[in-house]
Every structure is written in C-alpha cells, then in structure tokens.
Tab-separated table of C-alpha atoms in Angstrom:
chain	number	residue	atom	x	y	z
A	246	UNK	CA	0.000	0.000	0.000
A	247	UNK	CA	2.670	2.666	0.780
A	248	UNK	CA	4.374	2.227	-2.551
A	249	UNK	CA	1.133	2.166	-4.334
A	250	UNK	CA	0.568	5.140	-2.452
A	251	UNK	CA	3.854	7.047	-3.485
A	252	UNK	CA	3.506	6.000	-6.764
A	253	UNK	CA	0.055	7.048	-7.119
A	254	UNK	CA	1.111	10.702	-5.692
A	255	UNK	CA	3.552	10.621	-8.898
A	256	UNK	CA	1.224	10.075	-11.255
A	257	UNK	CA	-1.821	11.798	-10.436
A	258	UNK	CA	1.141	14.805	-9.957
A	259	UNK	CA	1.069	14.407	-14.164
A	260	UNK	CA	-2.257	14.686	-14.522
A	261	UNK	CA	-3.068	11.343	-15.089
A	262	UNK	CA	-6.142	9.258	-13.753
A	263	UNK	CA	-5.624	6.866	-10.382
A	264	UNK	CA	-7.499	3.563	-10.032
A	265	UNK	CA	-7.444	1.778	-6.582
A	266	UNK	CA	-9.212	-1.600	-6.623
A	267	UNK	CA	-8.312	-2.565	-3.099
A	268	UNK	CA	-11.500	-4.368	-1.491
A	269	UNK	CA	-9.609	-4.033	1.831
A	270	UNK	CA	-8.981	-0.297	1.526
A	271	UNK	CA	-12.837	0.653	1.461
A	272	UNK	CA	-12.103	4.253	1.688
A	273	UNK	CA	-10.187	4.334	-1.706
A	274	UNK	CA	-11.484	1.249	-3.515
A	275	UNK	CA	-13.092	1.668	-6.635
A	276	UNK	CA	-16.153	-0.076	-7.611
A	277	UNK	CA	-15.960	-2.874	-10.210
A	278	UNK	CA	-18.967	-5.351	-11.399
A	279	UNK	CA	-17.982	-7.264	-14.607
A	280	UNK	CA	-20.902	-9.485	-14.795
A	281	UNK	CA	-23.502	-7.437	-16.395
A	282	UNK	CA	-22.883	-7.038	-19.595
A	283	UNK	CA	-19.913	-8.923	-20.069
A	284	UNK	CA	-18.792	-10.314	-23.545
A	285	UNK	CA	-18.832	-14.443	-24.233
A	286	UNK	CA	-15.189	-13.929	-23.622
A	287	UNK	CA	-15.389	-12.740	-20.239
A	288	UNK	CA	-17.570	-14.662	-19.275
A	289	UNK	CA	-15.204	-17.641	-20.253
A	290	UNK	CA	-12.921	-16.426	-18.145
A	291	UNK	CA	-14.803	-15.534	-14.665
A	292	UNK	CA	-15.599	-19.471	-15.299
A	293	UNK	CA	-11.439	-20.159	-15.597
A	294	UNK	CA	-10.978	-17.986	-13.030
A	295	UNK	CA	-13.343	-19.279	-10.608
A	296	UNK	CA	-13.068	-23.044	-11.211
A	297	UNK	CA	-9.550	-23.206	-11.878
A	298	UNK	CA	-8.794	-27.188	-13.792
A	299	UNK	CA	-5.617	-29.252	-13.122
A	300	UNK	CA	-3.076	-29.437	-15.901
A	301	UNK	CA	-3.547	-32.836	-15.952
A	302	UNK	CA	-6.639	-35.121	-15.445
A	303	UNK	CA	-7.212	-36.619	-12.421
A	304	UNK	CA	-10.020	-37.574	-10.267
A	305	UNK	CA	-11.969	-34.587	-9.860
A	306	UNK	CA	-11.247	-33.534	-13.725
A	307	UNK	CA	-14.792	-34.071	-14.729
A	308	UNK	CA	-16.698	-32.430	-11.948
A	309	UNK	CA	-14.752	-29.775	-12.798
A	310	UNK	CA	-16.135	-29.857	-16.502
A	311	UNK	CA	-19.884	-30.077	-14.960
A	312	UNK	CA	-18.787	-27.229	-12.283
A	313	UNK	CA	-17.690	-24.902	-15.571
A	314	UNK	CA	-20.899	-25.702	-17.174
A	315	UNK	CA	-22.925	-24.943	-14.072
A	316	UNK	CA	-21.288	-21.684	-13.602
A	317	UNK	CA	-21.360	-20.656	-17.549
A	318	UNK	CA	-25.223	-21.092	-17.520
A	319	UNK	CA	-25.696	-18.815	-14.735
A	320	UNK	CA	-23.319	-16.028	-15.814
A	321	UNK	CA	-24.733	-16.108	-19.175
A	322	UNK	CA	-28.116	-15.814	-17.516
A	323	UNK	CA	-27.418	-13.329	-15.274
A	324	UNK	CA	-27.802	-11.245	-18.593
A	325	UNK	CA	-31.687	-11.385	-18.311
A	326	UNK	CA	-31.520	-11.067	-14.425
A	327	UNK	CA	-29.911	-8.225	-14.467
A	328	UNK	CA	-32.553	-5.917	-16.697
A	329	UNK	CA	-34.421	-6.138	-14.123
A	330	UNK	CA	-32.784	-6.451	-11.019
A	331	UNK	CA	-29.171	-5.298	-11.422
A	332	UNK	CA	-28.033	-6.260	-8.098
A	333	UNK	CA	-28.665	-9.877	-9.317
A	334	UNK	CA	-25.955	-9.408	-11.941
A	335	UNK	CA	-23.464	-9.390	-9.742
A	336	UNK	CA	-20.891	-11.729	-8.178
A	337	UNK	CA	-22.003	-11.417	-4.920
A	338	UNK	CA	-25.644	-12.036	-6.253
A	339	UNK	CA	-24.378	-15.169	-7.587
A	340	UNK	CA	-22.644	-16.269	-4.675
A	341	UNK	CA	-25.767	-15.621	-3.201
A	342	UNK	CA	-27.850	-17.724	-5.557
A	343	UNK	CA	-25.777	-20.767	-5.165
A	344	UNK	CA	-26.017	-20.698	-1.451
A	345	UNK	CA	-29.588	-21.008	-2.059
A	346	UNK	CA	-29.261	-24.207	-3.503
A	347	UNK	CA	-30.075	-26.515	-6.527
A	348	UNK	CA	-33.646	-25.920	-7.322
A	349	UNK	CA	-33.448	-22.031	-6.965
A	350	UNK	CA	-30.540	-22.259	-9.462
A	351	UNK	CA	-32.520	-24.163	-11.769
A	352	UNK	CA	-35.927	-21.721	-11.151
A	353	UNK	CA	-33.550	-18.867	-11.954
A	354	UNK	CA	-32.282	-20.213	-15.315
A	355	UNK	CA	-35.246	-21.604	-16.478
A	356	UNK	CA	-37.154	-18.176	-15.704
A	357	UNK	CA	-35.040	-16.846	-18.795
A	358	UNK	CA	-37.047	-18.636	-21.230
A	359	UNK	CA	-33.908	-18.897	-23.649
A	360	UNK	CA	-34.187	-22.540	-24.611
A	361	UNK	CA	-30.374	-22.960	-25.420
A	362	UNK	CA	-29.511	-21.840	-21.957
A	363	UNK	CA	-32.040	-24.355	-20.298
A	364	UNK	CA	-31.754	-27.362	-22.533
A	365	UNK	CA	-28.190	-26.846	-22.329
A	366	UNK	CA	-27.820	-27.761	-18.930
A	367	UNK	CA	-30.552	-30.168	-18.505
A	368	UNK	CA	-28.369	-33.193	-18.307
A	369	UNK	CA	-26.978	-31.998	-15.389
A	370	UNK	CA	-30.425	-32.161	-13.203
A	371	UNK	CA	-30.485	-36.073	-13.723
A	372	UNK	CA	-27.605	-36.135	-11.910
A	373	UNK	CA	-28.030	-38.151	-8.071
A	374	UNK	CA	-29.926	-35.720	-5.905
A	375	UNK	CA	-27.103	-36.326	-3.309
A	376	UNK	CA	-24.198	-35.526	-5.874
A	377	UNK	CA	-25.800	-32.815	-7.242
A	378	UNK	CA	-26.502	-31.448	-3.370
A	379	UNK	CA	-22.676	-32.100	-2.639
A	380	UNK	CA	-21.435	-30.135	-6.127
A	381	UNK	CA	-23.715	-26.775	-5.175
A	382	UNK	CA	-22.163	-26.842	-1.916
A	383	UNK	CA	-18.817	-26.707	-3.396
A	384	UNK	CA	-20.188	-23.668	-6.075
A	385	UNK	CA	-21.443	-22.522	-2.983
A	386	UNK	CA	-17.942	-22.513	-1.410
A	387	UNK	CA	-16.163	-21.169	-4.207
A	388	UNK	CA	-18.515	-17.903	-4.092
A	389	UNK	CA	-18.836	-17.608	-0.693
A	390	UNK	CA	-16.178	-14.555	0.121
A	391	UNK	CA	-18.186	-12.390	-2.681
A	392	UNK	CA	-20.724	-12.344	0.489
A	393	UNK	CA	-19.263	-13.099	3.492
A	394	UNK	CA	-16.445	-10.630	2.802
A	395	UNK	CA	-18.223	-6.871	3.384
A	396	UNK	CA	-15.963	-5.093	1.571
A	397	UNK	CA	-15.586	-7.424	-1.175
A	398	UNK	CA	-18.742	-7.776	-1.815
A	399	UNK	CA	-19.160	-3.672	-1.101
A	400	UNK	CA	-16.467	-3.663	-4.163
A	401	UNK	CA	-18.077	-6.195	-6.796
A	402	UNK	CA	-21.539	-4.812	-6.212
A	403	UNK	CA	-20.796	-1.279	-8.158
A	404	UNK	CA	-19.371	0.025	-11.118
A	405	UNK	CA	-16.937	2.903	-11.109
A	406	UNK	CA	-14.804	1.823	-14.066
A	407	UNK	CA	-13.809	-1.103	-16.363
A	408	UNK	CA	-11.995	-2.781	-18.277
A	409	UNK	CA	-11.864	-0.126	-21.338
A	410	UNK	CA	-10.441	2.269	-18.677
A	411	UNK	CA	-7.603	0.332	-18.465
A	412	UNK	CA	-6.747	-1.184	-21.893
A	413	UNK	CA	-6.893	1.987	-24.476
A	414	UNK	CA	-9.046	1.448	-27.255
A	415	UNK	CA	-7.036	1.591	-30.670
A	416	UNK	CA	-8.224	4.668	-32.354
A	417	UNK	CA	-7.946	6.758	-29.092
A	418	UNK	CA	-4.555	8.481	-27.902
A	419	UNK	CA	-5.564	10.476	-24.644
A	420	UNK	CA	-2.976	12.852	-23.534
A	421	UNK	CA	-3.752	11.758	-19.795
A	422	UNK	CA	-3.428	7.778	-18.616
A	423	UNK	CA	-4.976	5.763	-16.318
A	424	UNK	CA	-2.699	3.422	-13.839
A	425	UNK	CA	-4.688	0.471	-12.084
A	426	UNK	CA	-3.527	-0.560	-8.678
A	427	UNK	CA	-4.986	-4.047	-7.850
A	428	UNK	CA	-4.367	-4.848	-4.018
A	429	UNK	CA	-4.303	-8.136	-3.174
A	430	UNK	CA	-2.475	-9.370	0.143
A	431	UNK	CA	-1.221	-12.558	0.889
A	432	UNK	CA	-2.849	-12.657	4.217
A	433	UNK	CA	-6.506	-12.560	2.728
A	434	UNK	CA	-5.871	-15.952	1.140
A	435	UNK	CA	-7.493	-17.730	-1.598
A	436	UNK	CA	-9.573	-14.407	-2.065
A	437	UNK	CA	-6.534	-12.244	-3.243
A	438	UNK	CA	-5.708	-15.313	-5.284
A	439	UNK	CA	-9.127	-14.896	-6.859
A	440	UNK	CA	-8.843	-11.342	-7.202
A	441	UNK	CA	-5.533	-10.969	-8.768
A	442	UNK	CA	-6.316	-13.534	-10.991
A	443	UNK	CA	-9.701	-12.124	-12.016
A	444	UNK	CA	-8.327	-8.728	-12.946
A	445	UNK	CA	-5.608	-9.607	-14.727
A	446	UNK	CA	-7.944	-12.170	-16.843
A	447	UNK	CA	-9.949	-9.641	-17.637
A	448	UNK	CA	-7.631	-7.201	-18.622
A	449	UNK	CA	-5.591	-9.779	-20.853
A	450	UNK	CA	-9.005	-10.442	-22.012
A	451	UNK	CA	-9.710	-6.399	-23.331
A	452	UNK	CA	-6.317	-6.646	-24.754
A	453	UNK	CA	-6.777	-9.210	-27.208
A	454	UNK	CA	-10.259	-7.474	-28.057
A	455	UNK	CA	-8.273	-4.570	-28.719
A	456	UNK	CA	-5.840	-6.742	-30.840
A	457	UNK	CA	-8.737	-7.438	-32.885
A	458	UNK	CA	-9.655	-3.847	-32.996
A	459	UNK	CA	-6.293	-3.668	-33.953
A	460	UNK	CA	-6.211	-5.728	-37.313
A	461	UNK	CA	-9.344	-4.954	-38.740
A	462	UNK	CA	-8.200	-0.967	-39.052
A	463	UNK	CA	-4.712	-2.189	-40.057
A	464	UNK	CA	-2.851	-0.903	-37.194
A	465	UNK	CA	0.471	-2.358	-35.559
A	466	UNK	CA	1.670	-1.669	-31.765
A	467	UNK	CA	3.327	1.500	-32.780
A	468	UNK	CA	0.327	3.379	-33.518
A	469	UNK	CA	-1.623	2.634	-30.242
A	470	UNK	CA	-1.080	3.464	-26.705
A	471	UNK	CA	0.520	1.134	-24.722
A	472	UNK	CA	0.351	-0.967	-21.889
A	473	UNK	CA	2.189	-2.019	-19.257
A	474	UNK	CA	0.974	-4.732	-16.409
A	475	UNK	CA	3.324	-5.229	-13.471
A	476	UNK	CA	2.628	-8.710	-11.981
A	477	UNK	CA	3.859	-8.542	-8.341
A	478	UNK	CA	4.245	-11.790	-6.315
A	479	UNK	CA	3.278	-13.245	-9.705
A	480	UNK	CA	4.143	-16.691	-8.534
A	481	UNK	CA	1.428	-17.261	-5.723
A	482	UNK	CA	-1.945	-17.381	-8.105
A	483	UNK	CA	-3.077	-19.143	-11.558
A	484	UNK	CA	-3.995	-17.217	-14.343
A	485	UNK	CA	-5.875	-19.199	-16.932
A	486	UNK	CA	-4.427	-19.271	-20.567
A	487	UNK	CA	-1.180	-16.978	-19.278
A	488	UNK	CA	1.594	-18.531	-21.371
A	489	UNK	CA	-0.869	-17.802	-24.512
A	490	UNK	CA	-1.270	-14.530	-23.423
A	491	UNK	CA	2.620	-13.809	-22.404
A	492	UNK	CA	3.261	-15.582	-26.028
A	493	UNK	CA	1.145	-12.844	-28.242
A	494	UNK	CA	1.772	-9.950	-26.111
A	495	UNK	CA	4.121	-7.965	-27.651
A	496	UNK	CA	2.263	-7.705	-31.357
A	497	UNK	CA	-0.593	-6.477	-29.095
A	498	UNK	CA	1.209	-3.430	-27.611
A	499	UNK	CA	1.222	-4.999	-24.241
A	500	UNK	CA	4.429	-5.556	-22.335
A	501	UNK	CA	4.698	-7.494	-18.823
A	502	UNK	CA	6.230	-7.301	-15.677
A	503	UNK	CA	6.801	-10.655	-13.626
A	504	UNK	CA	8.142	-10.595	-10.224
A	505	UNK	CA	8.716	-14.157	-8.465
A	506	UNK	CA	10.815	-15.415	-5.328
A	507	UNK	CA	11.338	-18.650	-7.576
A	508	UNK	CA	10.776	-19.927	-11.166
A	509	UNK	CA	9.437	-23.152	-9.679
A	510	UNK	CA	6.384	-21.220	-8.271
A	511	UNK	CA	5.233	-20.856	-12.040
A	512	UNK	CA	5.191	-24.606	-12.557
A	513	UNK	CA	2.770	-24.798	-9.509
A	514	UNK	CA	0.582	-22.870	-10.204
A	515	UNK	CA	0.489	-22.907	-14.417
A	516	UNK	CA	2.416	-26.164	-14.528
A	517	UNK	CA	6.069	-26.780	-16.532
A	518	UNK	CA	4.948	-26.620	-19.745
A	519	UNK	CA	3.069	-23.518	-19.461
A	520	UNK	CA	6.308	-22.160	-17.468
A	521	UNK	CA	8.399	-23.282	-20.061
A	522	UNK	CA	6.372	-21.473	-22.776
A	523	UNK	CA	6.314	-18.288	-20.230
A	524	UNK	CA	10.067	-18.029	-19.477
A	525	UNK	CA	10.654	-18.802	-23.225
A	526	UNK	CA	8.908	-15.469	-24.230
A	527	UNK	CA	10.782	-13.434	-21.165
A	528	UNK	CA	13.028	-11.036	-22.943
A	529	UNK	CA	15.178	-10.028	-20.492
A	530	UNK	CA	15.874	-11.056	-16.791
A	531	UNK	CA	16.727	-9.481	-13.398
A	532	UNK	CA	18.506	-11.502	-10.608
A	533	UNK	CA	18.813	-10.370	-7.222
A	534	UNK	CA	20.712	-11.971	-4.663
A	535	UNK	CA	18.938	-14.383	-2.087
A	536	UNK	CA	17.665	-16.368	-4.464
A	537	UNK	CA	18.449	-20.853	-3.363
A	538	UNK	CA	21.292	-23.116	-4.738
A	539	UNK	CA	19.157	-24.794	-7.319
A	540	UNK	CA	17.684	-21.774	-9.061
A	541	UNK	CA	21.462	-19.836	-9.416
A	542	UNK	CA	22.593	-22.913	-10.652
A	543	UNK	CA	19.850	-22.518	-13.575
A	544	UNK	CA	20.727	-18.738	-14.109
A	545	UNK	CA	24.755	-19.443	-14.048
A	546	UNK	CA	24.066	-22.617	-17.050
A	547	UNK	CA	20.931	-19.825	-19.087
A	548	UNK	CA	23.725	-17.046	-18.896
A	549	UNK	CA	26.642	-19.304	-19.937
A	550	UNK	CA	30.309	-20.209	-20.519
A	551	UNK	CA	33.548	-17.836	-21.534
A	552	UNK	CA	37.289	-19.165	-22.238
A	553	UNK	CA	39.600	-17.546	-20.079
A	554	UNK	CA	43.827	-17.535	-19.740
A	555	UNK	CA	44.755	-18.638	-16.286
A	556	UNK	CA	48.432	-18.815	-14.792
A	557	UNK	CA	49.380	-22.246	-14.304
A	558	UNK	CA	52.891	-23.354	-11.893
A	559	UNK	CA	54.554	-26.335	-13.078
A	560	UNK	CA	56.877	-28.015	-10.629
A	561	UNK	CA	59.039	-31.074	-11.439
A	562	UNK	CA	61.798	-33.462	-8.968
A	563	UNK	CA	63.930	-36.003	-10.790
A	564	UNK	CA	66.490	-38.363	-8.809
A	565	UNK	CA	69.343	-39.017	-11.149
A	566	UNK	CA	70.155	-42.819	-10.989
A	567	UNK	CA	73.984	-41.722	-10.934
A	568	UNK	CA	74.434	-39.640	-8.117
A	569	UNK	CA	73.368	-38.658	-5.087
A	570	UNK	CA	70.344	-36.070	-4.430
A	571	UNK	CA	68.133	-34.275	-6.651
A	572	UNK	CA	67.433	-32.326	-9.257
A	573	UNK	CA	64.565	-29.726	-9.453
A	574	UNK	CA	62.929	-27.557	-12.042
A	575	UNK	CA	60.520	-24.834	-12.038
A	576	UNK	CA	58.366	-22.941	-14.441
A	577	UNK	CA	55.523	-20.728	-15.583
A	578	UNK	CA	52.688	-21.276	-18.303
A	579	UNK	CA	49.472	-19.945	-19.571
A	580	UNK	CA	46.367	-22.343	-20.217
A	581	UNK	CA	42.779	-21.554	-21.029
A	582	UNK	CA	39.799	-22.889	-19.342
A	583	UNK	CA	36.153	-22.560	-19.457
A	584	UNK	CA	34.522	-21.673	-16.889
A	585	UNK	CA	30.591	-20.107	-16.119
A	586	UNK	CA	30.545	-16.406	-16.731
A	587	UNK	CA	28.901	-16.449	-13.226
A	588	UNK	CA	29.219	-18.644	-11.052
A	589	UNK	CA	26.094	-20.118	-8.613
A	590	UNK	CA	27.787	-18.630	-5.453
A	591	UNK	CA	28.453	-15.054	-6.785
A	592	UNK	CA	24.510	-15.138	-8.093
A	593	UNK	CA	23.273	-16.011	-5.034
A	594	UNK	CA	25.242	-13.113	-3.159
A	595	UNK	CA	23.733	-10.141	-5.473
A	596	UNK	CA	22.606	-7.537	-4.038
C-alpha cells in the first residue's frame, strides 16, 4: 500500500487518472462489477478464473467440466436477471444464488425462457440428488467470500470503471493515462488469489479485443497506446491461458512485468509446460541476490560459458640414478579454461 501510495502521488502529480481496486482499503477502492454485460469472452474467463482445472486429469477432472458448465449457464443468464434487477448481476448475487441451492438455481435459469440456456444444462439435473446437493455446496464454497467478505462484496456490487479504462481502445490516444492498482495481500488468502487472478484475466481479455480492434483498421503496436501490467508476487496465483497470453503480447502493444521469489512457483501454479512457454517469451531477466542453490545454478548454465587464460605453476623433482640427491625444475605457463561467466555462489550473493 505505501508504494502504491507514493507511486500514485507521482502520477496523479502528471495529470493522469488513479485507479485503486483494493476491497480491503474501502475508503479508496473503486467499484468494479464485470458481470452485467460482459462479452462471451469474459464470461469464459470468470468461469477459468473461478473453477480453476488441473493441468492434468485426475479424479476430480470431470466435476470440474460439470462445475464450468454450471457456472457458464448462470453467468450467461445473469444477462436477463440483471434488466431487471441489477443487483442480481453481480458476483455477490451469484454467490448468493448458489447458497440457495439446486432448485433455486434451476428456477432462476429456467425463468429466462432462452431454450439454449435451459436445454443446455438439462443433463446436469439427472444427476443423483445427493451428488448434485454435494457439487452446489462446493459452487457454494467457491462464491462464498463475494458475500461473506463486506468489503468485497461492497467492491463487486458497483461500477466505477472497467476494463476499457484500463486497456486503451485503438483509435484513441488520450494525452492523460490511467494506472490500475490491484491490491491483493497474501494474508486474505485464496480471495486475493481470486482477485488478482480475475483482474488480470480480464484485462488480458480487453487486450486481445483490442488486438482485434487492432487488425481490422490495419494498425500495428506503434500506432496505439501502450500498456504495461506489473505482476507482483506473480508466482502465488493461476492465471488461466497466461503462457498464450505472455506468447502474443508484444504484437498487441502490451508488455509485462513478472516478479517471483522462484521460477518453480510458475510450474505450480500454471504447470512446466506452461512455465516453459512463459520463461521462453521473457526477454530479459533481473537476478537479485537471495535467491536458493538450485535456481542460481539454472541462471549461471541460461547465462553461460567464456574461455579464459589462467596462470598455471609447473613443478618437477627427478632423482638421477647416478648420483646422489636431486634435481629440481621450475616454471611458468598460460592455459585456457572454461569456466561459467557467473558462477552459482556469486549469483546467489547479489545484491
């Protein structure tokens, strides 16, 4: 908060607009409700976001499938809800429909009347009474801090800006900016994990859209303004779809920041290939010191060898056969060696 803060002083000192979306900063927060009105797109990925898959199928891979499904009908629903009750377009007001239960989850969709909504999800009713019971509690879980939180739910339940505030549409050129500050600490959990992950989805999300933008009116990075997304602490959430994203970046005008205590924390939480395909697009990297054994070890082999000369003493005793005591010779030389242009212990004691 107290670098956001100085930052923000900077900034606004230009002229240029200031964004807080801190839930747990009420008295600065900004409102934002991405629900209503939200492209298929976004929709997609609240469901990523908010039933996260494994990279690899295990036993709960298909629930998680039916979970997605569940979630996509009522977003996509929400659309008719909200016309006439905008609070019900909302992520809290969907929490708040799940904790309600299967058959006012089913009322609510099927009040829509939009066949391809209802009959699209109609296999999932014939599920066992007591399975389908035990998945809404778990929808009901995954929602739950959009209502149980106050000032979360206080935050998702307006809308003060979005996602076109951020991500400059590609025929405009503003003389002022807008920064977005997305504050998200570690001590609230799984909900910053949510959070972080939500915004930045979104945002990724609005830049593609613009990419689109983008092609059809024959423009190239150059010719639109620019944006720049700082990912602190990067390392403790998932963002669907990332290494795509970090992948196709640059032709979209969009360049990234990544800060992590480890390059193994990628392969948690977006798994190795994705990492792979991640650090593979990083242009350039910055080391500090403190960092373990194994990961200078990486950084000393990605950075390299050199040849270099290095003075070399020889030293040689003969006994001669013939006579008594010893003979000795010494000498000088040259040789060249190759060795790691830095080496794992001089990495790890950066600054």
């Amino acid at each position: 908060p107290e670098l956001a803060a100085m930052t923000a002083a900077v900034w606004e000192n230009f002229g240029h607009q200031v964004i807080h979306f801190n839930p747990w900063l009420p008295e600065i927060c900004w409102g934002f409700e991405p629900l209503f009105g939200a492209s298929a797109d976004e929709i997609e990925a609240m469901v990523e976001v908010m039933v996260p898959i494994a990279h690899v199928e295990d036993s709960t891979w298909l629930y998680r499938i039916t979970d997605r499904d569940i979630v996509r009908t009522v977003f996509r629903a929400a659309q008719y809800w909200g016309k006439k009750d905008r609070q019900l377009a909302t992520l809290p007001g969907v929490a708040e429909l799940f904790r309600k239960g299967v058959l006012a989850t089913r009322e609510a969709i099927e009040s829509t009347k939009d066949r391809r909504l209802i009959e699209g999800i109609s296999d999932v009713w014939s599920y066992p009474q007591g399975e389908l019971a035990k998945m809404f509690r778990g929808l009901a879980g995954r929602f739950s801090f959009f209502i149980e939180d106050e000032e979360v739910a206080r935050a998702f339940s307006r809308s003060d800006f979005t996602m076109k505030d951020i991500v400059t549409p590609a025929d405009e050129n503003p003389s002022n900016r807008t920064i977005l500050y997305v504050g998200a600490s570690q001590s609230k959990g799984d909900r910053s994990r949510k959070i972080a992950s939500l915004l930045t989805r979104l945002i990724t999300i609005e830049a593609f859209r613009r990419g689109d933008e983008m092609r059809l009116k024959g423009k190239c990075w150059k010719d639109i303004v620019p944006l720049w997304m700082c990912l602190d602490e990067r390392g403790t959430y998932y963002i669907p779809e990332d290494d795509d994203a970090i992948a196709t970046f640059r032709s979209l005008g969009v360049a990234v920041t990544i800060a992590l205590q480890s390059d193994k924390q990628l392969d948690k939480w977006q798994g190795r290939d994705a990492a792979e395909t991640m650090e593979t697009n990083f242009n350039f990297y910055v080391v500090l010191g403190g960092c373990d054994l194994d990961y200078a070890q990486k950084i000393s082999e990605e950075i390299g060898k050199h040849w270099v000369w290095v003075r070399s003493e020889t030293r040689s005793r003969m006994y001669e056969s013939f006579q008594l005591g010893k003979k000795k010779s010494e000498g000088e030389g040259w040789r060249k060696v190759e060795e790691p242009v830095l080496k794992p212990n001089e990495i790890m004691q950066l600054p």
